[in-house]
């Protein structure tokens, strides 16, 4: 069985500062990895995904994430945040050999708050 | 506009009173799913449907029912709601089981 750990439930960051949101996963097989973002009073939307190939993945709104197999991590980064980045961010993992949304496991989320 | 539409957005009800939360998508997606979101627990899957007339249990199906009689609609039914079903519910769809999900805006349910 796979699992996802987002160690930080809340991350406050000053505007224009860099941010890293941490995600670690546990799985006995190869995985696909995702970051979803949830803006206030909205549903989740896909930020970026890692399926294969380059371990550095670029997403929307200037975010990127790096897949590190040895550390079983998929941390999300942005070099300079804006007020509009205030949202909750969810990491998700799926077994690549049997990938299907029915097998997608979400983390508990990290609430990113941007301080003006 | 391509979207997943859930209704209602907010619902307050009493224990035992049957309710239905509707979900409709206009993207001709094969796959649809229901999640509940609770503080500290993230999103947990309730039921999913790979196609019309095909549904299956997710991680937390107890107390819920679903149906998929047509491709666009996937209602969530609570036959006898209880306070522990107070939560934020999301419907999601995707073109196939292996494509990224499109989410509705959520339904906040309170059961007293």
Tab-separated table of C-alpha atoms in Angstrom:
chain	number	residue	atom	x	y	z
A	1	UNK	CA	0.000	0.000	0.000
A	2	UNK	CA	1.190	3.510	-0.708
A	3	UNK	CA	1.040	6.553	1.529
A	4	UNK	CA	1.828	10.251	1.378
A	5	UNK	CA	3.158	12.457	4.146
A	6	UNK	CA	2.993	16.229	4.104
A	7	UNK	CA	4.838	17.157	7.262
A	8	UNK	CA	3.852	20.805	7.333
A	9	UNK	CA	0.170	21.496	7.852
A	10	UNK	CA	0.693	25.257	7.632
A	11	UNK	CA	3.443	27.333	6.025
A	12	UNK	CA	3.501	31.138	6.376
A	13	UNK	CA	5.775	32.958	3.915
A	14	UNK	CA	6.421	36.620	3.204
A	15	UNK	CA	5.453	37.893	-0.219
A	16	UNK	CA	8.257	37.577	-2.813
A	17	UNK	CA	10.144	35.083	-0.633
A	18	UNK	CA	10.857	31.530	-1.825
A	19	UNK	CA	8.832	28.585	-0.551
A	20	UNK	CA	9.210	24.815	-0.378
A	21	UNK	CA	6.313	22.527	0.502
A	22	UNK	CA	7.460	19.070	1.496
A	23	UNK	CA	6.016	15.763	0.352
A	24	UNK	CA	7.335	12.301	1.110
A	25	UNK	CA	5.788	9.093	-0.098
A	26	UNK	CA	5.980	5.437	0.698
A	27	UNK	CA	5.501	2.748	-1.908
A	28	UNK	CA	6.964	-0.634	-2.752
A	29	UNK	CA	6.706	0.004	-6.485
A	30	UNK	CA	7.293	2.781	-8.989
A	31	UNK	CA	4.970	5.730	-8.600
A	32	UNK	CA	3.330	8.627	-10.333
A	33	UNK	CA	3.265	11.850	-8.320
A	34	UNK	CA	1.011	14.890	-8.398
A	35	UNK	CA	0.517	18.246	-6.746
A	36	UNK	CA	-2.998	19.706	-6.646
A	37	UNK	CA	-3.896	23.210	-5.423
A	38	UNK	CA	-7.131	24.280	-3.751
A	39	UNK	CA	-7.883	28.009	-3.720
A	40	UNK	CA	-10.362	29.276	-1.109
A	41	UNK	CA	-13.919	28.049	-1.720
A	42	UNK	CA	-12.921	26.131	-4.818
A	43	UNK	CA	-12.231	22.570	-5.847
A	44	UNK	CA	-8.769	21.168	-6.441
A	45	UNK	CA	-6.908	21.716	-9.679
A	46	UNK	CA	-3.792	20.030	-11.026
A	47	UNK	CA	-0.599	22.022	-10.443
A	48	UNK	CA	1.907	19.552	-11.907
A	49	UNK	CA	2.626	15.853	-12.313
A	50	UNK	CA	5.544	13.473	-12.562
A	51	UNK	CA	5.002	10.369	-14.666
A	52	UNK	CA	8.495	9.609	-16.009
A	53	UNK	CA	11.547	11.264	-17.554
A	54	UNK	CA	13.115	14.413	-16.135
A	55	UNK	CA	12.947	14.529	-12.368
A	56	UNK	CA	12.372	18.295	-12.400
A	57	UNK	CA	8.793	19.033	-13.303
A	58	UNK	CA	7.433	22.486	-14.057
A	59	UNK	CA	3.827	23.362	-13.425
A	60	UNK	CA	1.477	26.288	-13.632
A	61	UNK	CA	1.929	29.636	-11.867
A	62	UNK	CA	5.715	29.307	-11.627
A	63	UNK	CA	5.745	26.217	-9.410
A	64	UNK	CA	8.096	23.294	-9.901
A	65	UNK	CA	8.756	20.030	-8.121
A	66	UNK	CA	11.643	17.601	-8.044
A	67	UNK	CA	11.240	13.851	-7.841
A	68	UNK	CA	13.922	12.297	-5.656
A	69	UNK	CA	13.653	8.522	-5.737
A	70	UNK	CA	16.370	7.845	-3.168
A	71	UNK	CA	14.718	10.126	-0.625
A	72	UNK	CA	11.178	9.208	-1.758
A	73	UNK	CA	10.316	12.878	-1.944
A	74	UNK	CA	8.491	15.210	-4.312
A	75	UNK	CA	8.887	18.688	-2.818
A	76	UNK	CA	7.127	21.669	-4.378
A	77	UNK	CA	9.006	24.942	-4.816
A	78	UNK	CA	8.488	28.476	-6.027
A	79	UNK	CA	11.288	31.085	-6.058
A	80	UNK	CA	9.047	34.077	-5.317
A	81	UNK	CA	5.494	33.809	-4.000
A	82	UNK	CA	2.583	36.188	-4.479
A	83	UNK	CA	-0.530	36.900	-2.463
A	84	UNK	CA	-2.501	34.931	-5.055
A	85	UNK	CA	-0.591	31.762	-4.100
A	86	UNK	CA	-2.491	31.606	-0.814
A	87	UNK	CA	-4.154	28.190	-1.000
A	88	UNK	CA	-4.012	24.631	0.253
A	89	UNK	CA	-1.664	22.292	-1.571
A	90	UNK	CA	-2.107	18.530	-1.784
A	91	UNK	CA	0.478	15.973	-2.791
A	92	UNK	CA	-0.860	12.726	-4.277
A	93	UNK	CA	0.688	9.416	-5.302
A	94	UNK	CA	-0.346	6.448	-7.390
A	95	UNK	CA	1.201	3.115	-8.222
A	96	UNK	CA	2.500	3.496	-11.783
A	97	UNK	CA	2.092	-0.163	-12.680
A	98	UNK	CA	-1.615	-0.097	-11.919
A	99	UNK	CA	-2.317	3.562	-12.278
A	100	UNK	CA	-5.848	4.712	-12.003
A	101	UNK	CA	-7.529	7.562	-10.208
A	102	UNK	CA	-9.249	4.995	-8.024
A	103	UNK	CA	-5.828	4.236	-6.590
A	104	UNK	CA	-4.765	7.854	-6.053
A	105	UNK	CA	-3.763	8.582	-2.453
A	106	UNK	CA	-3.795	12.183	-1.228
A	107	UNK	CA	-1.745	13.718	1.541
A	108	UNK	CA	-3.338	15.734	4.317
A	109	UNK	CA	-2.537	19.066	2.697
A	110	UNK	CA	-0.360	22.111	3.447
A	111	UNK	CA	-1.981	25.495	3.888
A	112	UNK	CA	0.250	28.175	2.372
A	113	UNK	CA	-0.349	31.668	3.723
A	114	UNK	CA	1.387	34.618	2.082
A	115	UNK	CA	2.181	37.529	4.378
A	116	UNK	CA	2.174	40.965	2.684
B	1	UNK	CA	-17.343	26.164	-20.207
B	2	UNK	CA	-15.984	22.752	-19.233
B	3	UNK	CA	-16.867	22.093	-15.631
B	4	UNK	CA	-18.002	19.780	-12.881
B	5	UNK	CA	-21.105	21.149	-11.178
B	6	UNK	CA	-22.168	20.149	-7.702
B	7	UNK	CA	-25.396	21.110	-5.967
B	8	UNK	CA	-26.071	22.339	-3.432
B	9	UNK	CA	-22.955	24.231	-2.292
B	10	UNK	CA	-24.136	24.277	1.307
B	11	UNK	CA	-26.543	21.929	3.058
B	12	UNK	CA	-27.651	21.710	6.668
B	13	UNK	CA	-29.811	18.757	7.610
B	14	UNK	CA	-30.826	16.607	10.553
B	15	UNK	CA	-29.847	13.084	11.439
B	16	UNK	CA	-31.732	10.454	9.455
B	17	UNK	CA	-33.192	12.675	6.757
B	18	UNK	CA	-32.278	11.274	3.352
B	19	UNK	CA	-30.420	13.615	1.032
B	20	UNK	CA	-28.833	13.646	-2.399
B	21	UNK	CA	-25.911	15.735	-3.602
B	22	UNK	CA	-25.890	16.029	-7.364
B	23	UNK	CA	-22.825	16.054	-9.605
B	24	UNK	CA	-22.824	16.717	-13.318
B	25	UNK	CA	-19.972	17.100	-15.810
B	26	UNK	CA	-20.166	18.441	-19.360
B	27	UNK	CA	-16.863	17.050	-20.641
B	28	UNK	CA	-18.032	13.566	-21.645
B	29	UNK	CA	-15.667	12.067	-19.071
B	30	UNK	CA	-15.710	8.334	-18.461
B	31	UNK	CA	-14.427	8.414	-14.876
B	32	UNK	CA	-16.172	10.086	-11.937
B	33	UNK	CA	-15.499	9.997	-8.229
B	34	UNK	CA	-16.636	11.348	-4.861
B	35	UNK	CA	-14.297	12.480	-2.071
B	36	UNK	CA	-14.766	13.869	1.383
B	37	UNK	CA	-12.321	16.362	2.859
B	38	UNK	CA	-11.836	16.595	6.610
B	39	UNK	CA	-9.287	18.678	8.548
B	40	UNK	CA	-6.084	16.753	9.115
B	41	UNK	CA	-7.232	13.842	6.966
B	42	UNK	CA	-6.960	15.266	3.459
B	43	UNK	CA	-9.163	13.811	0.745
B	44	UNK	CA	-10.577	10.340	1.076
B	45	UNK	CA	-12.364	8.571	-1.735
B	46	UNK	CA	-15.952	7.469	-1.107
B	47	UNK	CA	-17.015	5.861	-4.390
B	48	UNK	CA	-15.878	5.947	-7.971
B	49	UNK	CA	-17.225	5.007	-11.386
B	50	UNK	CA	-15.146	3.912	-14.340
B	51	UNK	CA	-18.109	4.202	-16.723
B	52	UNK	CA	-21.892	4.107	-16.937
B	53	UNK	CA	-23.424	1.430	-14.702
B	54	UNK	CA	-19.994	0.626	-13.225
B	55	UNK	CA	-19.363	1.807	-9.683
B	56	UNK	CA	-17.086	0.650	-6.895
B	57	UNK	CA	-16.239	1.453	-3.298
B	58	UNK	CA	-13.414	3.742	-2.350
B	59	UNK	CA	-11.759	3.991	1.040
B	60	UNK	CA	-14.741	5.269	3.070
B	61	UNK	CA	-18.003	4.041	1.471
B	62	UNK	CA	-19.987	3.302	4.624
B	63	UNK	CA	-23.217	5.293	4.824
B	64	UNK	CA	-23.149	6.397	1.189
B	65	UNK	CA	-24.670	5.224	-2.089
B	66	UNK	CA	-24.072	6.281	-5.672
B	67	UNK	CA	-25.507	5.588	-9.099
B	68	UNK	CA	-24.237	6.135	-12.635
B	69	UNK	CA	-27.204	5.763	-14.958
B	70	UNK	CA	-25.851	8.204	-17.505
B	71	UNK	CA	-22.347	9.391	-18.248
B	72	UNK	CA	-22.709	13.000	-17.143
B	73	UNK	CA	-24.322	12.483	-13.719
B	74	UNK	CA	-23.022	10.834	-10.553
B	75	UNK	CA	-25.215	11.639	-7.531
B	76	UNK	CA	-24.148	10.908	-3.965
B	77	UNK	CA	-26.921	9.623	-1.727
B	78	UNK	CA	-26.968	9.598	2.065
B	79	UNK	CA	-29.902	7.383	3.055
B	80	UNK	CA	-29.690	8.162	6.763
B	81	UNK	CA	-27.147	10.897	7.449
B	82	UNK	CA	-25.332	11.007	10.754
B	83	UNK	CA	-23.250	13.785	12.372
B	84	UNK	CA	-19.993	12.002	11.472
B	85	UNK	CA	-20.845	12.632	7.820
B	86	UNK	CA	-20.496	16.379	8.370
B	87	UNK	CA	-17.777	17.225	5.886
B	88	UNK	CA	-16.779	18.974	2.665
B	89	UNK	CA	-17.605	16.800	-0.339
B	90	UNK	CA	-16.031	16.960	-3.776
B	91	UNK	CA	-17.049	15.365	-7.029
B	92	UNK	CA	-14.358	14.850	-9.659
B	93	UNK	CA	-14.168	13.530	-13.204
B	94	UNK	CA	-11.518	12.658	-15.775
B	95	UNK	CA	-11.440	11.437	-19.385
B	96	UNK	CA	-10.134	8.083	-18.222
B	97	UNK	CA	-9.050	6.477	-15.018
B	98	UNK	CA	-5.476	7.544	-15.653
B	99	UNK	CA	-5.977	11.223	-16.515
B	100	UNK	CA	-5.758	14.160	-14.093
B	101	UNK	CA	-8.934	14.904	-12.186
B	102	UNK	CA	-11.272	17.868	-12.669
B	103	UNK	CA	-12.991	18.848	-9.435
B	104	UNK	CA	-16.267	20.535	-8.635
B	105	UNK	CA	-16.361	23.453	-6.167
B	106	UNK	CA	-17.524	21.318	-3.280
B	107	UNK	CA	-20.584	20.813	-1.087
B	108	UNK	CA	-20.342	21.640	2.575
B	109	UNK	CA	-22.682	19.332	4.486
B	110	UNK	CA	-23.626	19.754	8.123
B	111	UNK	CA	-25.651	17.027	9.848
B	112	UNK	CA	-27.071	17.980	13.252
